[in-house]
Amino acid sequence: MTSPADPAEARADADADADADADTSLLAPGWAGSPVASATGDRAYLRALLDAEVALTRAQAALGLAPAAAADAVAGAADPAGFDVRSLAERARGGGNPVIPLVADLTKAVGEPYGPYVHRGATSQDIMDSATMLVAARALDLLLPDLTRTERALAGLAAEHRDTAMPGRTLTQHAVPTTFGLKAAGWRSLVLDARDRIITVRDALPAQLGGAAGTLAAYEAYGAPDPTALPTAYARELGLRAPVLPWHTLRTPVADLAGALAFAAGALGKIAADVLTLSRTEIGEVAEGTGGGSSAMPHKANPVRSTLIAAAARRAPQLAATLYGSLVAEDERPAGAWHAEWEPLRDLLRLTGGAARDAAELAGGLRVRPDVMRAHLGLTHGLIVSERLSAELAPVLGRARARALLTALAARTYAEDRSLGELLAEVPELRHLDLAAPTDPVRCTGSAGALTDRALERR
């Protein structure tokens, strides 16, 4: 038996690991190395917190509530390299958030005579919420280009395969023919929906400034003739939307952000789900451009991009649910509601950002196999066009007779291993009809081409 590890040694090892990197994303290959990953790390949050403090002093200086030299002094001291992220994290336990120790360290770094202007009149939630909106804005600015790359690649696939016929599947079974172009156009439509929602939310992200209970009372005490002008000046410094009201307990911005991100993850997840199905060995109608390897089976090329997107889409709704739960925030500033938002929001930004990165790679490298799709149209011995034939034969035979005939022939197609077209040709009362078109799946895709064209008009 091995002896138990020495607690002091275990703690030293843990400390060394924490110092190495708190954001290694070892268990998060879906967002590791993505643009959004670097924009949401601990140091990115530190940068945003410091930016929020600098902007506050600058806004007060712009309104004559602080000397310009104070704003310069705070900006000069707010270098992230001068702050210990791990120390801030540990000391955050004392007050429940990292702003309190950060303000202490920043005030000390600024020194006299301008240290007292650091954080003046603000509350911790003002800075934390504003920094969170900054992190979100910077992350979304990196996520949007990947959504654009994805939709452009899908537009190319839709145009190229406008008339590539394939089985349409409903409830897992072959239903009627469709086209891969229409499927890709539908994927693109979802991506554009996600893009539009992200843009709307991005443009609406507000600064937060209300003071202890959302009344701006401290700024009146500090001599502001119109304290309500300060949030607007503050938002301008941050590049965020000016809030109509302090939103300490009015969490619409976070809820809207949660909804847009969860929708985007789900939209990309739909693409991944289809690719995972269509790339199964026994289907093989599409394949990822570069599959991932297996640790045990050399022959496999796993659809890794789709797998990681699907994993993100499975997690996103629960993260959004936590953020929606924080809408129930009591009083003028709540205990626990805004604290509960930080981690799930960061996870949601990372997951959706990683999924967008992977979706762009997936769509750009997707291999489509029209020959396999065409072959699969014949798997049901021609029954995939039975709906079309019902409509064609009803005027000739009557609706009831047409349905009874097709039902009987459907059973014979499998029993005799013959196509529906062959069997129809032997029906005496149909010999005068030209059934070449309605029995050819490729010619039975309805308005798929026109619908694809319409979808591709959207920009």
mmCIF file with all atom_site columns, C-alpha atoms in Angstrom, residues 175-369:
data_model
loop_
_atom_site.group_PDB
_atom_site.id
_atom_site.type_symbol
_atom_site.label_atom_id
_atom_site.label_alt_id
_atom_site.label_comp_id
_atom_site.label_asym_id
_atom_site.label_entity_id
_atom_site.label_seq_id
_atom_site.pdbx_PDB_ins_code
_atom_site.Cartn_x
_atom_site.Cartn_y
_atom_site.Cartn_z
_atom_site.occupancy
_atom_site.B_iso_or_equiv
_atom_site.pdbx_formal_charge
_atom_site.auth_seq_id
_atom_site.auth_comp_id
_atom_site.auth_asym_id
_atom_site.auth_atom_id
_atom_site.pdbx_PDB_model_num
ATOM 1   C CA . ALA A 1 175 ? -40.353 9.995  -46.380 1.00 0.00 ? 175 ALA A CA 1
ATOM 2   C CA . VAL A 1 176 ? -40.165 11.856 -49.710 1.00 0.00 ? 176 VAL A CA 1
ATOM 3   C CA . PRO A 1 177 ? -37.228 13.073 -51.810 1.00 0.00 ? 177 PRO A CA 1
ATOM 4   C CA . THR A 1 178 ? -35.608 16.390 -50.984 1.00 0.00 ? 178 THR A CA 1
ATOM 5   C CA . THR A 1 179 ? -32.306 18.011 -51.958 1.00 0.00 ? 179 THR A CA 1
ATOM 6   C CA . PHE A 1 180 ? -29.105 18.528 -50.070 1.00 0.00 ? 180 PHE A CA 1
ATOM 7   C CA . GLY A 1 181 ? -29.192 22.119 -51.274 1.00 0.00 ? 181 GLY A CA 1
ATOM 8   C CA . LEU A 1 182 ? -32.397 22.728 -49.343 1.00 0.00 ? 182 LEU A CA 1
ATOM 9   C CA . LYS A 1 183 ? -30.958 21.078 -46.256 1.00 0.00 ? 183 LYS A CA 1
ATOM 10  C CA . ALA A 1 184 ? -27.834 23.258 -46.407 1.00 0.00 ? 184 ALA A CA 1
ATOM 11  C CA . ALA A 1 185 ? -29.984 26.332 -47.027 1.00 0.00 ? 185 ALA A CA 1
ATOM 12  C CA . GLY A 1 186 ? -31.951 25.476 -43.893 1.00 0.00 ? 186 GLY A CA 1
ATOM 13  C CA . TRP A 1 187 ? -28.756 25.165 -41.881 1.00 0.00 ? 187 TRP A CA 1
ATOM 14  C CA . ARG A 1 188 ? -27.661 28.552 -43.165 1.00 0.00 ? 188 ARG A CA 1
ATOM 15  C CA . SER A 1 189 ? -30.998 30.085 -42.242 1.00 0.00 ? 189 SER A CA 1
ATOM 16  C CA . LEU A 1 190 ? -30.502 28.995 -38.641 1.00 0.00 ? 190 LEU A CA 1
ATOM 17  C CA . VAL A 1 191 ? -26.974 30.421 -38.599 1.00 0.00 ? 191 VAL A CA 1
ATOM 18  C CA . LEU A 1 192 ? -28.279 33.741 -39.918 1.00 0.00 ? 192 LEU A CA 1
ATOM 19  C CA . ASP A 1 193 ? -30.986 33.717 -37.242 1.00 0.00 ? 193 ASP A CA 1
ATOM 20  C CA . ALA A 1 194 ? -28.271 33.178 -34.639 1.00 0.00 ? 194 ALA A CA 1
ATOM 21  C CA . ARG A 1 195 ? -26.119 35.924 -36.143 1.00 0.00 ? 195 ARG A CA 1
ATOM 22  C CA . ASP A 1 196 ? -28.969 38.424 -36.101 1.00 0.00 ? 196 ASP A CA 1
ATOM 23  C CA . ARG A 1 197 ? -29.786 37.661 -32.473 1.00 0.00 ? 197 ARG A CA 1
ATOM 24  C CA . ILE A 1 198 ? -26.147 37.951 -31.445 1.00 0.00 ? 198 ILE A CA 1
ATOM 25  C CA . ILE A 1 199 ? -25.792 41.296 -33.234 1.00 0.00 ? 199 ILE A CA 1
ATOM 26  C CA . THR A 1 200 ? -28.933 42.649 -31.590 1.00 0.00 ? 200 THR A CA 1
ATOM 27  C CA . VAL A 1 201 ? -27.759 41.613 -28.138 1.00 0.00 ? 201 VAL A CA 1
ATOM 28  C CA . ARG A 1 202 ? -24.217 42.844 -28.766 1.00 0.00 ? 202 ARG A CA 1
ATOM 29  C CA . ASP A 1 203 ? -25.446 46.303 -29.722 1.00 0.00 ? 203 ASP A CA 1
ATOM 30  C CA . ALA A 1 204 ? -27.632 46.508 -26.615 1.00 0.00 ? 204 ALA A CA 1
ATOM 31  C CA . LEU A 1 205 ? -25.088 45.494 -23.948 1.00 0.00 ? 205 LEU A CA 1
ATOM 32  C CA . PRO A 1 206 ? -25.286 48.239 -21.299 1.00 0.00 ? 206 PRO A CA 1
ATOM 33  C CA . ALA A 1 207 ? -22.942 49.690 -18.756 1.00 0.00 ? 207 ALA A CA 1
ATOM 34  C CA . GLN A 1 208 ? -24.008 49.458 -15.123 1.00 0.00 ? 208 GLN A CA 1
ATOM 35  C CA . LEU A 1 209 ? -23.852 52.360 -12.710 1.00 0.00 ? 209 LEU A CA 1
ATOM 36  C CA . GLY A 1 210 ? -26.225 53.010 -9.859  1.00 0.00 ? 210 GLY A CA 1
ATOM 37  C CA . GLY A 1 211 ? -24.268 53.079 -6.628  1.00 0.00 ? 211 GLY A CA 1
ATOM 38  C CA . ALA A 1 212 ? -25.216 51.248 -3.484  1.00 0.00 ? 212 ALA A CA 1
ATOM 39  C CA . ALA A 1 213 ? -28.956 50.934 -4.144  1.00 0.00 ? 213 ALA A CA 1
ATOM 40  C CA . GLY A 1 214 ? -29.343 52.194 -7.694  1.00 0.00 ? 214 GLY A CA 1
ATOM 41  C CA . THR A 1 215 ? -30.106 55.824 -6.807  1.00 0.00 ? 215 THR A CA 1
ATOM 42  C CA . LEU A 1 216 ? -26.764 57.468 -7.749  1.00 0.00 ? 216 LEU A CA 1
ATOM 43  C CA . ALA A 1 217 ? -26.997 59.209 -4.379  1.00 0.00 ? 217 ALA A CA 1
ATOM 44  C CA . ALA A 1 218 ? -23.262 59.186 -3.737  1.00 0.00 ? 218 ALA A CA 1
ATOM 45  C CA . TYR A 1 219 ? -22.566 61.246 -6.859  1.00 0.00 ? 219 TYR A CA 1
ATOM 46  C CA . GLU A 1 220 ? -24.949 63.914 -5.670  1.00 0.00 ? 220 GLU A CA 1
ATOM 47  C CA . ALA A 1 221 ? -22.980 63.987 -2.424  1.00 0.00 ? 221 ALA A CA 1
ATOM 48  C CA . TYR A 1 222 ? -19.782 64.345 -4.426  1.00 0.00 ? 222 TYR A CA 1
ATOM 49  C CA . GLY A 1 223 ? -21.172 67.457 -6.103  1.00 0.00 ? 223 GLY A CA 1
ATOM 50  C CA . ALA A 1 224 ? -22.656 66.214 -9.370  1.00 0.00 ? 224 ALA A CA 1
ATOM 51  C CA . PRO A 1 225 ? -25.313 68.722 -10.495 1.00 0.00 ? 225 PRO A CA 1
ATOM 52  C CA . ASP A 1 226 ? -27.018 65.982 -12.504 1.00 0.00 ? 226 ASP A CA 1
ATOM 53  C CA . PRO A 1 227 ? -25.963 62.500 -11.389 1.00 0.00 ? 227 PRO A CA 1
ATOM 54  C CA . THR A 1 228 ? -28.100 60.908 -14.121 1.00 0.00 ? 228 THR A CA 1
ATOM 55  C CA . ALA A 1 229 ? -25.619 62.206 -16.722 1.00 0.00 ? 229 ALA A CA 1
ATOM 56  C CA . LEU A 1 230 ? -22.843 60.062 -15.291 1.00 0.00 ? 230 LEU A CA 1
ATOM 57  C CA . PRO A 1 231 ? -24.078 56.621 -16.466 1.00 0.00 ? 231 PRO A CA 1
ATOM 58  C CA . THR A 1 232 ? -24.241 57.965 -20.021 1.00 0.00 ? 232 THR A CA 1
ATOM 59  C CA . ALA A 1 233 ? -20.705 59.337 -19.806 1.00 0.00 ? 233 ALA A CA 1
ATOM 60  C CA . TYR A 1 234 ? -19.551 56.080 -18.249 1.00 0.00 ? 234 TYR A CA 1
ATOM 61  C CA . ALA A 1 235 ? -21.140 53.992 -20.998 1.00 0.00 ? 235 ALA A CA 1
ATOM 62  C CA . ARG A 1 236 ? -19.492 56.194 -23.614 1.00 0.00 ? 236 ARG A CA 1
ATOM 63  C CA . GLU A 1 237 ? -16.079 55.560 -22.064 1.00 0.00 ? 237 GLU A CA 1
ATOM 64  C CA . LEU A 1 238 ? -16.699 51.808 -22.103 1.00 0.00 ? 238 LEU A CA 1
ATOM 65  C CA . GLY A 1 239 ? -18.187 51.634 -25.593 1.00 0.00 ? 239 GLY A CA 1
ATOM 66  C CA . LEU A 1 240 ? -21.388 50.139 -24.191 1.00 0.00 ? 240 LEU A CA 1
ATOM 67  C CA . ARG A 1 241 ? -25.026 51.195 -24.339 1.00 0.00 ? 241 ARG A CA 1
ATOM 68  C CA . ALA A 1 242 ? -26.149 53.804 -21.827 1.00 0.00 ? 242 ALA A CA 1
ATOM 69  C CA . PRO A 1 243 ? -28.641 52.214 -19.393 1.00 0.00 ? 243 PRO A CA 1
ATOM 70  C CA . VAL A 1 244 ? -32.054 53.773 -18.937 1.00 0.00 ? 244 VAL A CA 1
ATOM 71  C CA . LEU A 1 245 ? -32.019 52.614 -15.308 1.00 0.00 ? 245 LEU A CA 1
ATOM 72  C CA . PRO A 1 246 ? -29.530 50.838 -13.082 1.00 0.00 ? 246 PRO A CA 1
ATOM 73  C CA . TRP A 1 247 ? -30.226 47.153 -13.658 1.00 0.00 ? 247 TRP A CA 1
ATOM 74  C CA . HIS A 1 248 ? -28.827 45.575 -10.504 1.00 0.00 ? 248 HIS A CA 1
ATOM 75  C CA . THR A 1 249 ? -32.039 43.560 -10.138 1.00 0.00 ? 249 THR A CA 1
ATOM 76  C CA . LEU A 1 250 ? -33.419 44.080 -13.652 1.00 0.00 ? 250 LEU A CA 1
ATOM 77  C CA . ARG A 1 251 ? -31.434 41.384 -15.421 1.00 0.00 ? 251 ARG A CA 1
ATOM 78  C CA . THR A 1 252 ? -32.804 41.733 -18.936 1.00 0.00 ? 252 THR A CA 1
ATOM 79  C CA . PRO A 1 253 ? -29.319 42.227 -20.470 1.00 0.00 ? 253 PRO A CA 1
ATOM 80  C CA . VAL A 1 254 ? -28.021 38.959 -19.053 1.00 0.00 ? 254 VAL A CA 1
ATOM 81  C CA . ALA A 1 255 ? -31.199 37.048 -19.903 1.00 0.00 ? 255 ALA A CA 1
ATOM 82  C CA . ASP A 1 256 ? -31.154 38.336 -23.485 1.00 0.00 ? 256 ASP A CA 1
ATOM 83  C CA . LEU A 1 257 ? -27.501 37.404 -23.802 1.00 0.00 ? 257 LEU A CA 1
ATOM 84  C CA . ALA A 1 258 ? -28.229 33.933 -22.419 1.00 0.00 ? 258 ALA A CA 1
ATOM 85  C CA . GLY A 1 259 ? -31.054 33.425 -24.894 1.00 0.00 ? 259 GLY A CA 1
ATOM 86  C CA . ALA A 1 260 ? -29.031 34.536 -27.907 1.00 0.00 ? 260 ALA A CA 1
ATOM 87  C CA . LEU A 1 261 ? -26.077 32.347 -26.979 1.00 0.00 ? 261 LEU A CA 1
ATOM 88  C CA . ALA A 1 262 ? -28.201 29.293 -26.221 1.00 0.00 ? 262 ALA A CA 1
ATOM 89  C CA . PHE A 1 263 ? -30.064 29.742 -29.503 1.00 0.00 ? 263 PHE A CA 1
ATOM 90  C CA . ALA A 1 264 ? -26.797 30.022 -31.419 1.00 0.00 ? 264 ALA A CA 1
ATOM 91  C CA . ALA A 1 265 ? -25.453 26.868 -29.786 1.00 0.00 ? 265 ALA A CA 1
ATOM 92  C CA . GLY A 1 266 ? -28.671 25.042 -30.613 1.00 0.00 ? 266 GLY A CA 1
ATOM 93  C CA . ALA A 1 267 ? -28.700 26.276 -34.201 1.00 0.00 ? 267 ALA A CA 1
ATOM 94  C CA . LEU A 1 268 ? -25.177 25.006 -34.713 1.00 0.00 ? 268 LEU A CA 1
ATOM 95  C CA . GLY A 1 269 ? -26.153 21.835 -32.875 1.00 0.00 ? 269 GLY A CA 1
ATOM 96  C CA . LYS A 1 270 ? -28.838 21.145 -35.484 1.00 0.00 ? 270 LYS A CA 1
ATOM 97  C CA . ILE A 1 271 ? -26.173 21.143 -38.186 1.00 0.00 ? 271 ILE A CA 1
ATOM 98  C CA . ALA A 1 272 ? -23.999 18.855 -36.108 1.00 0.00 ? 272 ALA A CA 1
ATOM 99  C CA . ALA A 1 273 ? -26.881 16.458 -35.432 1.00 0.00 ? 273 ALA A CA 1
ATOM 100 C CA . ASP A 1 274 ? -27.611 16.114 -39.151 1.00 0.00 ? 274 ASP A CA 1
ATOM 101 C CA . VAL A 1 275 ? -23.970 15.612 -40.037 1.00 0.00 ? 275 VAL A CA 1
ATOM 102 C CA . LEU A 1 276 ? -23.566 13.003 -37.311 1.00 0.00 ? 276 LEU A CA 1
ATOM 103 C CA . THR A 1 277 ? -26.533 11.086 -38.708 1.00 0.00 ? 277 THR A CA 1
ATOM 104 C CA . LEU A 1 278 ? -25.629 11.423 -42.368 1.00 0.00 ? 278 LEU A CA 1
ATOM 105 C CA . SER A 1 279 ? -21.993 10.472 -41.774 1.00 0.00 ? 279 SER A CA 1
ATOM 106 C CA . ARG A 1 280 ? -22.787 7.156  -40.075 1.00 0.00 ? 280 ARG A CA 1
ATOM 107 C CA . THR A 1 281 ? -20.979 4.253  -41.702 1.00 0.00 ? 281 THR A CA 1
ATOM 108 C CA . GLU A 1 282 ? -24.205 2.709  -42.986 1.00 0.00 ? 282 GLU A CA 1
ATOM 109 C CA . ILE A 1 283 ? -25.402 6.042  -44.435 1.00 0.00 ? 283 ILE A CA 1
ATOM 110 C CA . GLY A 1 284 ? -22.245 7.874  -45.514 1.00 0.00 ? 284 GLY A CA 1
ATOM 111 C CA . GLU A 1 285 ? -23.975 10.661 -47.457 1.00 0.00 ? 285 GLU A CA 1
ATOM 112 C CA . VAL A 1 286 ? -21.592 13.275 -46.021 1.00 0.00 ? 286 VAL A CA 1
ATOM 113 C CA . ALA A 1 287 ? -18.261 13.227 -44.205 1.00 0.00 ? 287 ALA A CA 1
ATOM 114 C CA . GLU A 1 288 ? -16.234 15.750 -42.286 1.00 0.00 ? 288 GLU A CA 1
ATOM 115 C CA . GLY A 1 289 ? -13.295 17.054 -44.260 1.00 0.00 ? 289 GLY A CA 1
ATOM 116 C CA . THR A 1 290 ? -10.814 15.925 -41.634 1.00 0.00 ? 290 THR A CA 1
ATOM 117 C CA . GLY A 1 291 ? -12.050 13.297 -39.236 1.00 0.00 ? 291 GLY A CA 1
ATOM 118 C CA . GLY A 1 292 ? -10.553 12.620 -35.850 1.00 0.00 ? 292 GLY A CA 1
ATOM 119 C CA . GLY A 1 293 ? -8.697  9.441  -34.997 1.00 0.00 ? 293 GLY A CA 1
ATOM 120 C CA . SER A 1 294 ? -9.536  6.736  -32.505 1.00 0.00 ? 294 SER A CA 1
ATOM 121 C CA . SER A 1 295 ? -7.206  5.625  -29.697 1.00 0.00 ? 295 SER A CA 1
ATOM 122 C CA . ALA A 1 296 ? -8.048  1.979  -30.361 1.00 0.00 ? 296 ALA A CA 1
ATOM 123 C CA . MET A 1 297 ? -9.343  1.603  -33.940 1.00 0.00 ? 297 MET A CA 1
ATOM 124 C CA . PRO A 1 298 ? -6.985  2.796  -36.686 1.00 0.00 ? 298 PRO A CA 1
ATOM 125 C CA . HIS A 1 299 ? -9.636  2.630  -39.401 1.00 0.00 ? 299 HIS A CA 1
ATOM 126 C CA . LYS A 1 300 ? -11.927 5.258  -37.863 1.00 0.00 ? 300 LYS A CA 1
ATOM 127 C CA . ALA A 1 301 ? -12.263 8.879  -38.926 1.00 0.00 ? 301 ALA A CA 1
ATOM 128 C CA . ASN A 1 302 ? -14.591 10.255 -36.286 1.00 0.00 ? 302 ASN A CA 1
ATOM 129 C CA . PRO A 1 303 ? -16.783 13.340 -36.937 1.00 0.00 ? 303 PRO A CA 1
ATOM 130 C CA . VAL A 1 304 ? -15.070 15.269 -34.164 1.00 0.00 ? 304 VAL A CA 1
ATOM 131 C CA . ARG A 1 305 ? -16.136 18.786 -35.147 1.00 0.00 ? 305 ARG A CA 1
ATOM 132 C CA . SER A 1 306 ? -19.790 17.736 -35.114 1.00 0.00 ? 306 SER A CA 1
ATOM 133 C CA . THR A 1 307 ? -19.304 15.863 -31.855 1.00 0.00 ? 307 THR A CA 1
ATOM 134 C CA . LEU A 1 308 ? -17.912 18.913 -30.073 1.00 0.00 ? 308 LEU A CA 1
ATOM 135 C CA . ILE A 1 309 ? -20.642 21.178 -31.442 1.00 0.00 ? 309 ILE A CA 1
ATOM 136 C CA . ALA A 1 310 ? -23.281 18.701 -30.307 1.00 0.00 ? 310 ALA A CA 1
ATOM 137 C CA . ALA A 1 311 ? -21.733 18.602 -26.836 1.00 0.00 ? 311 ALA A CA 1
ATOM 138 C CA . ALA A 1 312 ? -21.905 22.396 -26.603 1.00 0.00 ? 312 ALA A CA 1
ATOM 139 C CA . ALA A 1 313 ? -25.522 22.400 -27.748 1.00 0.00 ? 313 ALA A CA 1
ATOM 140 C CA . ARG A 1 314 ? -26.431 19.896 -25.041 1.00 0.00 ? 314 ARG A CA 1
ATOM 141 C CA . ARG A 1 315 ? -24.927 22.023 -22.266 1.00 0.00 ? 315 ARG A CA 1
ATOM 142 C CA . ALA A 1 316 ? -26.053 25.462 -23.397 1.00 0.00 ? 316 ALA A CA 1
ATOM 143 C CA . PRO A 1 317 ? -29.747 25.261 -22.392 1.00 0.00 ? 317 PRO A CA 1
ATOM 144 C CA . GLN A 1 318 ? -28.928 24.377 -18.796 1.00 0.00 ? 318 GLN A CA 1
ATOM 145 C CA . LEU A 1 319 ? -26.452 27.234 -18.523 1.00 0.00 ? 319 LEU A CA 1
ATOM 146 C CA . ALA A 1 320 ? -29.030 29.612 -19.943 1.00 0.00 ? 320 ALA A CA 1
ATOM 147 C CA . ALA A 1 321 ? -31.561 28.276 -17.441 1.00 0.00 ? 321 ALA A CA 1
ATOM 148 C CA . THR A 1 322 ? -29.285 29.291 -14.566 1.00 0.00 ? 322 THR A CA 1
ATOM 149 C CA . LEU A 1 323 ? -29.011 32.783 -16.013 1.00 0.00 ? 323 LEU A CA 1
ATOM 150 C CA . TYR A 1 324 ? -32.772 33.030 -16.458 1.00 0.00 ? 324 TYR A CA 1
ATOM 151 C CA . GLY A 1 325 ? -33.128 31.914 -12.846 1.00 0.00 ? 325 GLY A CA 1
ATOM 152 C CA . SER A 1 326 ? -31.195 34.989 -11.756 1.00 0.00 ? 326 SER A CA 1
ATOM 153 C CA . LEU A 1 327 ? -34.040 37.182 -13.012 1.00 0.00 ? 327 LEU A CA 1
ATOM 154 C CA . VAL A 1 328 ? -35.637 36.446 -9.646  1.00 0.00 ? 328 VAL A CA 1
ATOM 155 C CA . ALA A 1 329 ? -33.522 38.992 -7.780  1.00 0.00 ? 329 ALA A CA 1
ATOM 156 C CA . GLU A 1 330 ? -34.854 40.479 -4.591  1.00 0.00 ? 330 GLU A CA 1
ATOM 157 C CA . ASP A 1 331 ? -34.592 44.033 -3.235  1.00 0.00 ? 331 ASP A CA 1
ATOM 158 C CA . GLU A 1 332 ? -32.431 46.709 -4.893  1.00 0.00 ? 332 GLU A CA 1
ATOM 159 C CA . ARG A 1 333 ? -29.344 44.497 -4.974  1.00 0.00 ? 333 ARG A CA 1
ATOM 160 C CA . PRO A 1 334 ? -29.640 40.763 -4.408  1.00 0.00 ? 334 PRO A CA 1
ATOM 161 C CA . ALA A 1 335 ? -27.630 38.206 -2.498  1.00 0.00 ? 335 ALA A CA 1
ATOM 162 C CA . GLY A 1 336 ? -26.518 35.382 -4.762  1.00 0.00 ? 336 GLY A CA 1
ATOM 163 C CA . ALA A 1 337 ? -28.442 36.163 -7.961  1.00 0.00 ? 337 ALA A CA 1
ATOM 164 C CA . TRP A 1 338 ? -25.772 38.155 -9.762  1.00 0.00 ? 338 TRP A CA 1
ATOM 165 C CA . HIS A 1 339 ? -23.037 36.029 -8.213  1.00 0.00 ? 339 HIS A CA 1
ATOM 166 C CA . ALA A 1 340 ? -24.663 32.959 -9.793  1.00 0.00 ? 340 ALA A CA 1
ATOM 167 C CA . GLU A 1 341 ? -24.310 34.444 -13.266 1.00 0.00 ? 341 GLU A CA 1
ATOM 168 C CA . TRP A 1 342 ? -20.558 34.767 -13.620 1.00 0.00 ? 342 TRP A CA 1
ATOM 169 C CA . GLU A 1 343 ? -19.467 31.185 -14.249 1.00 0.00 ? 343 GLU A CA 1
ATOM 170 C CA . PRO A 1 344 ? -22.393 29.954 -16.373 1.00 0.00 ? 344 PRO A CA 1
ATOM 171 C CA . LEU A 1 345 ? -22.242 33.074 -18.534 1.00 0.00 ? 345 LEU A CA 1
ATOM 172 C CA . ARG A 1 346 ? -18.540 32.604 -19.135 1.00 0.00 ? 346 ARG A CA 1
ATOM 173 C CA . ASP A 1 347 ? -19.096 28.913 -19.877 1.00 0.00 ? 347 ASP A CA 1
ATOM 174 C CA . LEU A 1 348 ? -21.894 29.807 -22.295 1.00 0.00 ? 348 LEU A CA 1
ATOM 175 C CA . LEU A 1 349 ? -19.723 32.339 -24.115 1.00 0.00 ? 349 LEU A CA 1
ATOM 176 C CA . ARG A 1 350 ? -16.922 29.810 -24.374 1.00 0.00 ? 350 ARG A CA 1
ATOM 177 C CA . LEU A 1 351 ? -19.097 26.921 -25.501 1.00 0.00 ? 351 LEU A CA 1
ATOM 178 C CA . THR A 1 352 ? -20.868 28.969 -28.161 1.00 0.00 ? 352 THR A CA 1
ATOM 179 C CA . GLY A 1 353 ? -17.642 30.583 -29.306 1.00 0.00 ? 353 GLY A CA 1
ATOM 180 C CA . GLY A 1 354 ? -15.989 27.192 -29.625 1.00 0.00 ? 354 GLY A CA 1
ATOM 181 C CA . ALA A 1 355 ? -19.008 25.767 -31.432 1.00 0.00 ? 355 ALA A CA 1
ATOM 182 C CA . ALA A 1 356 ? -18.930 28.667 -33.907 1.00 0.00 ? 356 ALA A CA 1
ATOM 183 C CA . ARG A 1 357 ? -15.232 28.041 -34.548 1.00 0.00 ? 357 ARG A CA 1
ATOM 184 C CA . ASP A 1 358 ? -15.871 24.339 -35.111 1.00 0.00 ? 358 ASP A CA 1
ATOM 185 C CA . ALA A 1 359 ? -18.940 24.993 -37.276 1.00 0.00 ? 359 ALA A CA 1
ATOM 186 C CA . ALA A 1 360 ? -16.929 27.197 -39.601 1.00 0.00 ? 360 ALA A CA 1
ATOM 187 C CA . GLU A 1 361 ? -14.372 24.411 -40.012 1.00 0.00 ? 361 GLU A CA 1
ATOM 188 C CA . LEU A 1 362 ? -17.111 21.792 -40.419 1.00 0.00 ? 362 LEU A CA 1
ATOM 189 C CA . ALA A 1 363 ? -19.032 23.686 -43.085 1.00 0.00 ? 363 ALA A CA 1
ATOM 190 C CA . GLY A 1 364 ? -15.893 24.718 -44.932 1.00 0.00 ? 364 GLY A CA 1
ATOM 191 C CA . GLY A 1 365 ? -14.582 21.164 -45.196 1.00 0.00 ? 365 GLY A CA 1
ATOM 192 C CA . LEU A 1 366 ? -17.767 19.100 -45.454 1.00 0.00 ? 366 LEU A CA 1
ATOM 193 C CA . ARG A 1 367 ? -17.631 16.422 -48.140 1.00 0.00 ? 367 ARG A CA 1
ATOM 194 C CA . VAL A 1 368 ? -20.922 15.680 -49.869 1.00 0.00 ? 368 VAL A CA 1
ATOM 195 C CA . ARG A 1 369 ? -21.511 12.370 -51.683 1.00 0.00 ? 369 ARG A CA 1
#
